Amino acid sequence: MKVTLSALDTHESSFLPLVVIELAQDVKEETKEWLKARIITKKKDGGAQLLFRPLLNKYEKETLENQNLYLVGASKIRLLLGAEAVGLVKECSDNTMRAFTYGTRHNFKDFDDDNDDFLSMAERQFIIKHELENLRARDEKMIPGYPQAKLYPGKSLLRRLLTSGIVVQVFPLHDNEALKKLEDTWYTRFTLKFQPIDRIRGYFGETIALYFGFLEYFTFALIPMAIIGLPYYLFAWEDYDKYVIFASFNLIWSTVILEVWKRGCASMTYRWGTLVMKRKFEEPRPGYHGVLGINPVTGREEPLYPSYKRQLRIYLVSLPFVCLCLYFSLFVMMIYFDMEAWALGLHEDSGSEWTSILLYVPSIIYAIVIEIMNRLYRYAAEFLTSWENHRLESAYQNHLILKVLVFNFLNCFASLFYIAFVLRDMKLLRQSLATLLITSQILNQIVESLLPYWLQKKHHVRVKKKVEALKADIDATLYEQVVLEKEMGTYLGTFDDYLELFLQFGYVSLFSCVYPLAAAFAVLNNLTEVNSDALKMCRVFKRPFSEPSASIGVWQLAFETMSVISVVTNCALIGMSPQVNALFSESKTDLILIVVAVEHMLLALKFILAFAIPDKPRHIQMKLARLEFESLEALKQQEILAGLRGNSTLGPGARKEASASSEDAWYGPHRPLAQVGPEDVSIRPALPSGKDVVSLACVSKMQKQIRQHLSPCPSP
């Protein structure tokens, strides 16, 4: 007998809290009751069928603040059914990766009815988030108690509650015991070792784990550049012919490391299941607005916004604003050069030690100004991109990344290009590059990690004193944890972290033949960056929701583009060296042609290397090909069975045998009915069900029966 999803109990009084929902202080009671009902109501009635309770009971509310904090969780069976609904991929007993289904749960490695660790904490919280986000309006026209918060069928309730200010925030809770174990193996002891990437993935999810994996890989990849660059630092700076080999190695290095990363990334994400995870249909982003209409693709009612209006906003407002910001960045750069000229003139007049130190002051001030301008522009870019009203989150992120990358690239590197190709002052170029690189690294460490950690420690002390002073009989540990975490800053994603590595990659690769020590400084920075970023994730910010990822996304393209630009830059710098110019003293045209020819050859070499190195290792390609083959075979067998069901020549015995054989072919042998307990809840699996798939042996037998009733085709 099948047990349906509606059999699950959603009224457990005690459960493991996974997610916290904070409501505004003035939220009406009818709104609270309506939200609670929608969260605990059964799926068939439009609810999420989750567990829900307030942080404080009615007696504790009389003496304590923070009355609008609610805890959300789910039963074990509900989480397993949710894992199937979101399409999580897990490792089977035969070491293959397959989409998890509740009906075949015993075929997956490490699954046991008594094992609560089959789903990681990050996966469980991701499932809760998915279920909350998929709570949709049915026949409601507005949120109860708030007539201005309009609803329409299919609208995400959580997104409307957030945009209306009724829900302040939704965040996952830390697991203090698991977090302590992770910290002990991650950053509490400053030793040179590999990071526990799989543990990071289990706690924070794939997106965060991929960032730390890339950070670790990039740091190790910089070590050869740093080792080779150190001896070059001992040579005379004017002998640029010595840097031709170093620059050539840099160009090959920048290509190989990015291609090798793709292979390592594919191996990791296959092991985690996200490489073979099916892409879901992307819903409209929360801030998307427009006139209510019918989506021609989904048939759902949702806001519609004309594409031409978005294009007008982009080209008539956003683009001119970005150009204006770029012009302002160049204006600030020219002020910096005026300061450099003033400091140099002062040093030439006096020649004292103090004025020699003063030579570095303009670069330090300019580096600080660059960081400030980058952060201010980031806020403006976010506002503009949101105002452009992109329907999908992916489109929003792509436009935001493009705006920020263009400005940051010009803001950080324009002065270096000006010094290199206009002023042609290599000594000033080395000085400016070193100052910009080191100053930006120090500022990032302070602003991103140390300062927030200090502020968070002060807040933690205040909360602890307040909890210790309470006389109420409450779960002080949980109360303290929730109140502390709700005041933590929100981690806004890996954008700024990847941007920092992208700019660092530019400093190392663009001017390698001028300042070989850049790679050494980058390695030293990244060794501390690993620990400061780990501290930031564990102790400074709220725990972010897990997001399945199969790669680092558009940042891979950004790094590859930077490596192409570095080819042009290094070839031009070598072509400008006095030694090379002396070889072509009579004809500068020949020099330019040779530099362009060498640059094209190196670019061709880069693309050949990128083509020759496969993006995925051979064993991963074979496993993916096997999965694709099995999916196609399953689809073929499904079509054959559909045709056979309509064939009256097959008796009930053959149909029964086909059905039984098909169940075994897909799911494996079933357990006897006596072994099936009431917990065996079944919903339709994401993969083709066993009733629609038949084994090859069964198909062959049925094909023989069909051929007996068909006359042979006439010979030609």
XYZ file of C-alpha atoms in Angstrom:
716
model
C 0.000 0.000 0.000
C 1.379 3.386 -1.000
C 1.678 6.145 1.556
C 1.299 9.637 0.142
C 3.058 12.867 1.056
C -0.041 14.058 2.879
C 0.547 11.432 5.577
C 3.455 13.423 7.036
C 2.876 15.116 10.381
C 3.654 18.833 10.494
C 2.797 19.423 14.142
C 5.884 18.101 15.923
C 6.517 20.312 18.952
C 10.260 19.581 19.101
C 12.498 19.513 16.035
C 15.973 20.547 14.901
C 15.711 24.196 13.769
C 17.358 24.736 10.385
C 16.167 28.170 9.252
C 15.098 31.366 11.056
C 12.406 33.748 9.796
C 12.395 37.234 11.311
C 9.222 39.285 10.951
C 8.920 43.040 11.377
C 8.018 44.155 14.903
C 4.612 45.583 13.931
C 3.348 42.606 11.902
C -0.331 41.891 12.526
C -1.453 38.675 14.213
C -3.650 37.620 11.299
C -0.606 37.844 9.014
C 1.423 35.662 11.374
C -1.321 33.034 11.572
C -1.760 33.040 7.802
C 1.996 32.616 7.220
C 2.200 29.809 9.781
C -0.740 28.035 8.188
C 0.802 28.254 4.704
C 4.125 26.865 5.959
C 2.683 23.853 7.816
C -0.227 23.112 5.463
C 0.061 19.947 3.361
C 1.551 20.179 -0.116
C -1.662 19.116 -1.820
C -3.391 22.109 -0.213
C -0.744 24.590 -1.358
C 1.476 24.573 1.731
C 5.136 23.720 2.290
C 4.437 20.952 4.824
C 7.318 22.022 7.064
C 7.723 22.268 10.835
C 7.303 25.734 12.325
C 7.335 27.278 15.800
C 8.180 30.618 17.455
C 11.555 30.998 19.140
C 9.841 32.115 22.370
C 6.620 30.855 23.914
C 3.910 33.209 25.139
C 5.339 33.359 28.683
C 8.876 34.145 27.519
C 7.578 36.880 25.217
C 6.383 38.849 28.220
C 9.941 39.335 29.514
C 12.095 39.140 26.397
C 12.536 41.100 23.205
C 12.736 39.685 19.667
C 9.214 38.272 19.724
C 8.975 37.903 15.958
C 11.600 35.209 15.440
C 10.390 31.847 14.144
C 12.170 28.537 13.598
C 11.597 26.301 10.584
C 12.577 22.650 10.191
C 11.386 19.436 8.599
C 11.116 15.745 9.379
C 13.630 13.318 7.940
C 11.168 11.886 5.413
C 10.116 15.378 4.336
C 13.753 16.313 3.707
C 14.316 13.164 1.633
C 11.237 13.922 -0.451
C 12.482 17.484 -0.814
C 15.879 16.203 -1.976
C 14.072 14.386 -4.777
C 12.020 17.469 -5.633
C 15.079 19.739 -6.007
C 16.956 17.095 -8.029
C 19.897 16.445 -5.699
C 22.398 14.002 -7.160
C 23.954 11.371 -4.898
C 26.411 8.507 -5.279
C 24.893 5.072 -5.795
C 26.242 1.808 -4.473
C 27.799 1.107 -7.908
C 29.825 4.376 -7.621
C 27.735 6.205 -10.246
C 26.091 9.577 -9.645
C 22.302 9.626 -10.032
C 19.411 11.881 -9.149
C 18.109 10.874 -5.732
C 14.624 9.374 -5.505
C 12.881 8.339 -2.328
C 11.695 5.078 -3.843
C 15.259 3.969 -4.569
C 16.902 5.454 -1.473
C 18.410 2.124 -0.380
C 20.392 1.950 -3.641
C 22.426 5.014 -2.631
C 25.724 4.809 -0.812
C 25.748 5.583 2.922
C 21.955 5.654 3.128
C 20.403 4.030 6.156
C 17.042 4.590 7.791
C 18.858 5.351 11.055
C 21.512 7.603 9.454
C 20.703 11.302 9.768
C 23.860 12.420 7.938
C 22.900 11.226 4.457
C 21.910 14.805 3.619
C 24.432 17.433 4.667
C 23.342 20.403 6.757
C 23.796 22.679 3.750
C 21.582 20.435 1.600
C 18.851 20.322 4.243
C 18.796 24.098 4.550
C 18.784 24.444 0.765
C 15.712 22.180 0.637
C 13.953 24.306 3.280
C 14.755 27.458 1.302
C 13.466 25.853 -1.903
C 10.188 24.881 -0.260
C 9.694 28.335 1.263
C 10.432 30.076 -2.033
C 7.963 27.802 -3.819
C 5.085 28.779 -1.551
C 2.840 30.451 -4.099
C -0.356 32.421 -3.964
C -3.477 30.492 -4.941
C -6.710 32.460 -4.660
C -5.373 35.232 -2.381
C -5.495 38.744 -3.823
C -3.388 40.280 -1.062
C -1.433 39.384 2.061
C -3.925 39.259 4.976
C -3.726 42.498 6.957
C -1.824 44.340 4.195
C -4.104 45.393 1.303
C -1.228 47.203 -0.406
C 0.773 43.930 -0.719
C -0.971 42.572 -3.818
C -0.826 38.918 -4.846
C -1.714 37.013 -7.988
C -1.867 33.268 -8.687
C 1.616 31.773 -8.820
C 3.391 34.674 -7.092
C 6.092 33.610 -4.631
C 4.783 34.471 -1.158
C 8.218 34.734 0.456
C 9.445 37.191 -2.149
C 6.359 39.358 -1.736
C 6.746 39.275 2.061
C 10.391 40.341 1.762
C 9.771 43.163 -0.714
C 6.826 44.407 1.402
C 8.960 44.540 4.567
C 6.753 42.061 6.441
C 9.567 39.509 6.566
C 12.836 41.180 7.553
C 15.155 38.292 6.718
C 15.384 34.535 6.318
C 18.675 32.881 7.207
C 20.008 29.403 8.013
C 21.366 28.669 11.478
C 24.912 27.648 12.221
C 25.529 24.202 13.656
C 27.954 25.147 16.419
C 29.324 21.632 16.925
C 29.933 21.041 13.219
C 31.307 24.566 12.833
C 33.837 23.994 15.614
C 35.058 20.794 13.943
C 35.340 22.611 10.612
C 37.293 25.485 12.154
C 39.763 23.094 13.827
C 40.656 21.550 10.458
C 40.482 24.782 8.485
C 42.020 27.946 9.892
C 42.524 27.903 13.679
C 46.048 26.536 13.279
C 48.149 28.561 10.835
C 49.906 25.755 8.973
C 50.632 25.157 5.309
C 48.143 22.453 4.390
C 45.321 21.739 1.991
C 41.908 23.059 2.934
C 39.117 20.588 3.844
C 37.197 21.422 0.655
C 34.724 18.538 1.011
C 33.916 19.593 4.579
C 33.487 23.198 3.460
C 31.109 21.973 0.785
C 29.166 19.917 3.325
C 28.735 22.927 5.599
C 28.471 25.916 3.221
C 27.562 24.318 -0.103
C 29.174 24.053 -3.513
C 29.425 27.756 -4.406
C 31.491 28.637 -1.320
C 33.562 25.449 -1.596
C 34.401 26.211 -5.241
C 35.643 29.676 -4.291
C 37.954 28.324 -1.591
C 39.043 25.533 -3.926
C 39.912 28.093 -6.597
C 41.683 30.322 -4.067
C 43.815 27.399 -2.900
C 44.536 26.251 -6.464
C 45.414 29.766 -7.634
C 47.787 30.232 -4.680
C 49.659 27.018 -5.449
C 49.706 27.912 -9.155
C 51.413 31.228 -8.297
C 54.319 29.517 -6.520
C 56.265 28.616 -9.728
C 55.889 32.216 -10.922
C 57.111 33.487 -7.557
C 60.122 31.133 -7.480
C 61.154 31.988 -11.037
C 60.573 35.710 -10.460
C 62.807 36.005 -7.398
C 66.146 35.546 -9.271
C 65.045 38.061 -11.895
C 64.674 40.637 -9.142
C 68.452 40.481 -8.608
C 69.183 41.501 -12.207
C 69.432 45.081 -13.453
C 65.959 46.411 -14.269
C 67.073 47.941 -17.559
C 68.085 44.614 -19.104
C 64.708 43.739 -20.546
C 66.062 40.994 -22.779
C 66.404 38.886 -19.612
C 62.653 39.048 -19.120
C 61.657 37.608 -22.503
C 61.868 34.042 -21.182
C 60.048 35.006 -17.980
C 57.257 36.764 -19.893
C 56.910 33.803 -22.294
C 56.635 31.439 -19.342
C 53.997 33.732 -17.854
C 51.891 33.545 -21.008
C 51.986 29.740 -21.121
C 51.446 29.551 -17.359
C 48.317 31.735 -17.433
C 46.749 29.475 -20.065
C 47.677 26.134 -18.545
C 46.543 26.934 -15.005
C 43.076 28.001 -16.195
C 42.650 24.872 -18.303
C 43.884 22.591 -15.528
C 41.481 24.290 -13.124
C 38.578 23.361 -15.407
C 39.594 19.716 -15.117
C 39.942 19.844 -11.342
C 36.653 21.706 -11.043
C 34.886 19.042 -13.157
C 36.258 16.261 -10.924
C 35.104 18.038 -7.758
C 31.631 18.913 -8.980
C 31.079 15.406 -10.366
C 31.963 13.995 -6.955
C 29.516 16.446 -5.385
C 26.789 15.668 -7.913
C 26.329 19.208 -9.255
C 28.040 18.507 -12.603
C 25.216 16.122 -13.598
C 22.454 18.005 -11.791
C 19.671 18.963 -14.162
C 19.194 22.672 -14.682
C 15.903 23.938 -13.300
C 13.653 26.448 -15.038
C 14.676 29.851 -13.717
C 11.972 31.827 -11.953
C 11.686 35.650 -12.123
C 13.983 37.408 -9.657
C 12.418 39.020 -6.548
C 12.853 42.628 -7.694
C 11.324 42.057 -11.145
C 8.150 44.058 -11.742
C 5.790 44.856 -14.588
C 2.200 44.611 -15.821
C 0.483 41.371 -14.865
C 0.138 38.993 -17.818
C 0.593 35.419 -19.018
C 4.100 34.096 -19.648
C 3.941 32.477 -23.119
C 6.528 29.853 -22.108
C 5.187 28.667 -18.747
C 1.558 29.718 -19.132
C 1.732 31.207 -15.625
C 0.475 34.605 -14.622
C 3.404 36.866 -13.771
C 4.638 40.438 -14.331
C 5.655 41.220 -17.907
C 8.023 44.035 -18.843
C 8.744 45.042 -22.471
C 12.293 44.291 -23.581
C 12.603 47.584 -25.478
C 12.066 49.552 -22.252
C 14.886 47.648 -20.596
C 17.161 48.299 -23.582
C 16.327 52.019 -23.451
C 17.260 52.124 -19.776
C 20.528 50.323 -20.483
C 21.665 52.404 -23.458
C 20.237 55.807 -22.512
C 20.959 55.808 -18.764
C 23.263 52.994 -17.599
C 25.787 53.213 -20.434
C 26.220 57.020 -20.220
C 26.562 56.757 -16.436
C 29.269 54.097 -16.739
C 31.113 56.225 -19.303
C 30.880 59.228 -16.983
C 32.338 57.168 -14.127
C 35.176 56.002 -16.373
C 35.917 59.613 -17.309
C 35.954 60.588 -13.624
C 38.345 57.710 -12.919
C 40.716 59.025 -15.608
C 40.426 62.536 -14.152
C 41.452 61.243 -10.710
C 44.335 59.413 -12.376
C 45.668 62.646 -13.891
C 45.528 64.279 -10.435
C 47.654 61.373 -9.185
C 50.282 62.066 -11.854
C 50.346 65.722 -10.857
C 51.039 64.609 -7.278
C 53.814 62.304 -8.518
C 55.430 65.173 -10.437
C 55.224 67.413 -7.347
C 56.792 64.746 -5.074
C 59.554 64.050 -7.612
C 60.357 67.742 -7.994
C 60.504 68.165 -4.220
C 62.875 65.213 -3.925
C 65.176 66.518 -6.670
C 65.391 69.900 -4.956
C 66.208 68.611 -1.450
C 67.467 65.038 -1.944
C 66.834 64.112 1.700
C 65.688 60.748 3.052
C 62.310 62.187 4.005
C 61.571 63.290 0.461
C 62.614 59.850 -0.851
C 59.913 58.345 1.386
C 57.525 61.026 0.151
C 57.877 59.588 -3.374
C 55.647 56.643 -2.318
C 52.923 58.803 -0.732
C 51.057 59.691 -3.977
C 50.835 56.001 -4.938
C 49.552 55.041 -1.488
C 46.920 57.800 -1.534
C 45.894 56.832 -5.062
C 45.572 53.156 -4.053
C 43.266 54.126 -1.175
C 41.204 56.367 -3.468
C 40.898 53.507 -5.974
C 39.479 51.202 -3.275
C 36.984 53.856 -2.175
C 35.893 54.554 -5.764
C 35.503 50.827 -6.472
C 33.182 50.384 -3.494
C 31.105 53.486 -4.240
C 30.760 52.467 -7.875
C 29.662 48.984 -6.784
C 26.632 50.463 -4.990
C 25.770 52.606 -8.015
C 26.120 49.608 -10.359
C 23.826 47.503 -8.161
C 21.195 50.254 -8.123
C 21.355 50.751 -11.901
C 21.239 47.022 -12.672
C 18.241 46.586 -10.377
C 16.545 49.607 -11.992
C 17.036 48.026 -15.436
C 14.490 45.424 -14.249
C 16.000 42.163 -15.497
C 13.620 39.222 -15.278
C 16.158 36.525 -14.382
C 18.753 36.513 -11.620
C 21.364 35.215 -14.081
C 20.788 38.198 -16.415
C 20.987 40.570 -13.447
C 24.303 39.053 -12.304
C 25.808 39.128 -15.811
C 25.003 42.821 -16.317
C 26.255 43.686 -12.839
C 29.525 41.786 -13.312
C 30.100 43.458 -16.697
C 29.597 46.950 -15.251
C 31.842 46.313 -12.243
C 34.604 44.556 -14.185
C 34.885 47.322 -16.784
C 35.150 50.055 -14.144
C 37.488 48.136 -11.836
C 39.777 47.207 -14.715
C 40.108 50.814 -15.873
C 40.278 52.204 -12.345
C 43.023 49.814 -11.216
C 45.092 49.441 -14.383
C 44.641 52.683 -16.363
C 47.470 54.436 -14.514
C 49.804 51.493 -15.127
C 49.043 51.455 -18.849
C 49.553 55.232 -18.998
C 52.925 54.976 -17.275
C 54.017 52.046 -19.446
C 52.933 53.205 -22.903
C 52.670 57.007 -22.657
C 55.254 58.087 -20.094
C 57.426 55.004 -20.731
C 58.854 55.307 -17.238
C 59.598 51.725 -16.155
C 60.954 52.750 -12.769
C 57.737 54.603 -11.947
C 55.749 51.633 -13.335
C 57.474 49.225 -10.940
C 56.959 51.590 -8.017
C 53.281 52.186 -8.813
C 52.567 48.497 -9.421
C 54.168 47.448 -6.137
C 52.384 50.173 -4.175
C 48.965 49.481 -5.700
C 49.281 45.717 -5.199
C 50.486 45.802 -1.590
C 48.189 48.647 -0.462
C 45.069 47.057 -1.970
C 45.881 43.725 -0.328
C 46.320 45.305 3.113
C 43.125 47.352 2.768
C 41.102 44.321 1.688
C 42.311 42.295 4.667
C 41.320 45.083 7.072
C 37.978 46.061 5.530
C 36.696 42.591 4.638
C 37.755 40.560 7.677
C 39.537 42.248 10.583
C 37.215 45.242 11.071
C 33.949 43.214 10.767
C 35.371 40.568 13.119
C 36.222 43.194 15.749
C 32.739 44.720 15.528
C 31.151 41.277 15.717
C 33.157 40.392 18.855
C 31.913 43.553 20.580
C 28.311 42.706 19.674
C 28.795 39.128 20.888
C 29.920 40.376 24.317
C 26.835 42.616 24.632
C 24.455 39.787 23.687
C 26.124 37.360 26.096
C 25.800 39.801 29.020
C 22.153 40.366 28.164
C 21.373 36.649 28.054
C 23.188 35.975 31.329
C 21.072 38.656 33.015
C 17.804 36.948 31.998
C 15.776 35.347 34.758
C 13.356 33.574 32.430
C 13.485 29.815 32.110
C 14.416 29.538 28.442
C 16.801 27.679 26.202
C 19.449 30.355 26.615
C 21.892 28.691 24.232
C 19.474 28.670 21.297
C 18.123 32.130 22.140
C 21.625 33.580 22.328
C 22.619 31.931 19.052
C 19.594 33.197 17.121
C 19.797 36.750 18.506
C 23.525 36.901 17.821
C 23.295 35.541 14.283
C 20.387 37.741 13.248
C 22.544 40.819 13.904
C 25.474 39.493 11.870
C 26.157 40.947 8.478
C 24.736 39.202 5.443
C 27.249 37.528 3.148
C 26.474 38.931 -0.302
C 28.108 36.144 -2.253
C 31.493 35.406 -3.777
C 31.454 38.391 -6.167
C 33.897 40.574 -4.208
C 36.155 37.611 -3.419
C 36.483 36.602 -7.074
C 36.921 40.261 -8.068
C 39.875 40.559 -5.685
C 41.518 37.473 -7.227
C 40.763 38.778 -10.728
C 42.549 42.080 -10.044
C 45.417 40.200 -8.412
C 45.712 38.007 -11.504
C 45.888 41.190 -13.583
C 48.709 42.668 -11.487
C 50.675 39.420 -11.814
C 50.135 38.694 -15.503
C 49.838 42.072 -17.244
C 53.237 43.492 -16.251
C 55.198 40.376 -15.313
C 58.252 41.363 -17.340
C 58.508 44.627 -15.384
C 57.819 43.476 -11.829
C 58.450 39.728 -11.316
C 57.962 40.042 -7.546
C 54.197 40.535 -8.018
C 53.609 36.776 -7.875
C 55.576 36.463 -4.611
C 53.515 39.196 -2.949
C 50.331 37.560 -4.251
C 51.313 34.205 -2.694
C 52.016 35.825 0.685
C 48.678 37.659 0.549
C 46.709 34.540 -0.396
C 48.211 32.477 2.414
C 46.624 34.917 4.859
C 43.560 35.430 2.649
C 42.577 31.779 3.059
C 42.470 32.158 6.830
C 40.859 35.606 6.906
C 38.134 34.529 4.462
C 37.529 31.376 6.504
C 37.221 33.497 9.655
C 34.845 35.796 7.817
C 32.593 32.913 6.741
C 32.530 31.225 10.152
C 32.445 34.104 12.619
C 31.655 37.409 10.911
C 28.703 36.798 8.576
C 25.463 34.884 8.813
C 25.619 31.426 7.375
C 24.660 31.718 3.674
C 22.238 29.344 2.032
C 23.858 26.655 -0.064
C 23.644 27.098 -3.831
C 24.500 24.181 -6.146
C 27.207 25.160 -8.657
C 29.067 23.221 -11.328
C 31.803 25.825 -12.018
C 32.970 29.325 -11.131
C 30.719 30.599 -13.916
C 31.430 33.835 -15.763
C 34.629 34.374 -13.759
C 36.322 31.645 -15.798
C 35.736 33.761 -18.919
C 36.933 36.890 -17.106
C 40.244 35.269 -16.134
C 40.729 33.909 -19.658
C 40.102 37.382 -21.116
C 42.687 38.850 -18.748
C 45.237 36.257 -19.875
C 44.672 37.270 -23.518
C 45.192 40.959 -22.655
C 48.395 40.014 -20.814
C 49.833 38.581 -24.058
C 49.403 41.921 -25.808
C 50.751 43.903 -22.852
C 53.899 41.845 -22.315
C 54.740 41.716 -26.030
C 54.412 45.498 -26.230
C 56.591 46.034 -23.131
C 59.341 43.769 -24.481
C 59.121 45.514 -27.854
C 59.652 48.852 -26.104
C 62.827 47.739 -24.287
C 66.042 49.598 -25.267
C 67.801 46.365 -26.241
C 65.072 45.372 -28.722
C 64.823 48.905 -30.084
C 68.588 48.935 -30.667
C 68.223 45.960 -33.004
C 65.776 47.926 -35.192
C 67.218 51.407 -34.915
C 66.757 52.115 -38.636
C 63.182 50.852 -39.115
C 60.557 51.066 -36.407
C 58.017 49.610 -38.822
C 59.881 46.294 -38.883
C 59.924 46.276 -35.082
C 56.169 46.831 -34.876
C 55.499 44.112 -37.450
C 57.711 41.604 -35.630
C 56.107 42.400 -32.232
C 52.629 41.963 -33.732
C 53.687 38.710 -35.408
C 55.120 37.333 -32.142
C 51.991 38.412 -30.287
C 49.778 36.576 -32.804
C 51.955 33.469 -32.537
C 51.686 33.475 -28.747
C 47.926 33.981 -28.943
C 47.721 31.059 -31.361
C 49.774 28.973 -28.924
C 47.395 29.914 -26.117
C 44.343 28.829 -28.093
C 46.057 25.599 -29.197
C 46.859 24.782 -25.575
C 43.303 25.594 -24.529
C 41.977 23.314 -27.274
C 44.473 20.516 -26.597
C 43.755 20.292 -22.848
C 40.281 18.754 -22.341
C 37.978 20.590 -19.955
C 37.046 17.318 -18.248
C 39.291 14.365 -17.356
C 38.859 11.198 -19.395
C 37.242 9.209 -16.595
C 34.698 11.982 -15.995
C 33.896 12.109 -19.714
C 33.298 8.354 -19.716
C 30.998 8.510 -16.696
C 28.997 11.368 -18.199
C 28.746 9.516 -21.517
C 27.515 6.419 -19.684
C 24.822 8.412 -17.901
C 23.711 9.976 -21.188
C 23.608 6.553 -22.854
C 21.505 5.097 -20.050
C 19.106 8.036 -20.212
C 18.655 7.572 -23.981
C 18.144 3.819 -23.542
C 15.566 4.456 -20.840
C 13.727 6.871 -23.135
C 13.786 4.348 -26.012
C 12.471 1.590 -23.795
C 9.744 3.893 -22.523
C 8.596 4.553 -26.116
C 8.643 0.819 -26.906
C 6.585 -0.004 -23.837
C 4.087 2.746 -24.679
C 3.594 1.153 -28.111
C 3.279 -2.330 -26.678
C 0.616 -1.272 -24.202
C -1.659 -0.445 -27.092
C -1.007 -3.771 -28.859
C -3.860 -6.200 -28.218
C -1.764 -9.187 -29.322
C 0.100 -9.164 -26.010
C -1.663 -11.015 -23.249
C -1.886 -9.882 -19.650
C 0.926 -12.265 -18.688
C 3.400 -10.566 -20.999
C 2.353 -7.128 -19.811
C 2.732 -8.206 -16.185
C 6.187 -9.638 -16.913
C 7.186 -6.428 -18.698
C 6.114 -4.324 -15.763
C 7.878 -6.498 -13.192
C 11.049 -6.691 -15.257
C 11.047 -2.962 -15.842
C 10.869 -2.238 -12.112
C 13.937 -4.397 -11.510
C 15.745 -2.889 -14.492
C 15.547 0.645 -13.120
C 15.296 0.347 -9.353
C 16.805 -3.068 -8.716
C 14.995 -5.896 -6.929
C 12.226 -4.666 -4.631
C 11.970 -5.553 -0.994
C 9.137 -7.844 0.058
C 6.003 -6.031 1.154
C 6.558 -7.172 4.729
C 9.788 -5.180 4.825
C 8.082 -1.968 3.726
C 7.256 0.177 6.726
C 4.859 3.088 7.068
C 7.779 5.482 6.535
C 8.086 4.381 2.911
C 6.464 7.460 1.440
C 6.432 7.605 -2.337
C 6.117 10.441 -4.780
C 6.909 10.430 -8.506
C 10.707 10.307 -9.048
C 12.528 12.879 -11.111
C 14.006 10.150 -13.337
C 11.741 7.877 -15.467
C 9.800 5.554 -13.190
C 10.243 1.818 -13.243
C 6.760 1.323 -14.719
C 7.845 3.133 -17.858
C 11.149 1.309 -18.401
C 11.754 -2.286 -19.397
C 14.914 -4.372 -19.438
C 16.632 -5.191 -22.707
C 15.884 -8.902 -22.251
C 12.167 -8.195 -21.810
C 12.123 -5.893 -24.847
C 13.783 -8.570 -26.941
C 11.169 -11.135 -25.871
C 8.279 -8.792 -26.694
C 9.804 -7.888 -30.049
C 9.837 -11.585 -30.974
C 6.136 -11.838 -30.120
C 5.378 -8.841 -32.329
C 7.367 -10.222 -35.259
C 5.324 -13.447 -35.127
C 2.207 -11.426 -36.032
C 3.863 -9.357 -38.753
C 4.476 -10.543 -42.308
C 8.051 -10.225 -43.530
C 8.913 -7.241 -45.669
C 9.040 -8.011 -49.412
C 12.463 -8.261 -50.926
C 13.431 -5.377 -53.188
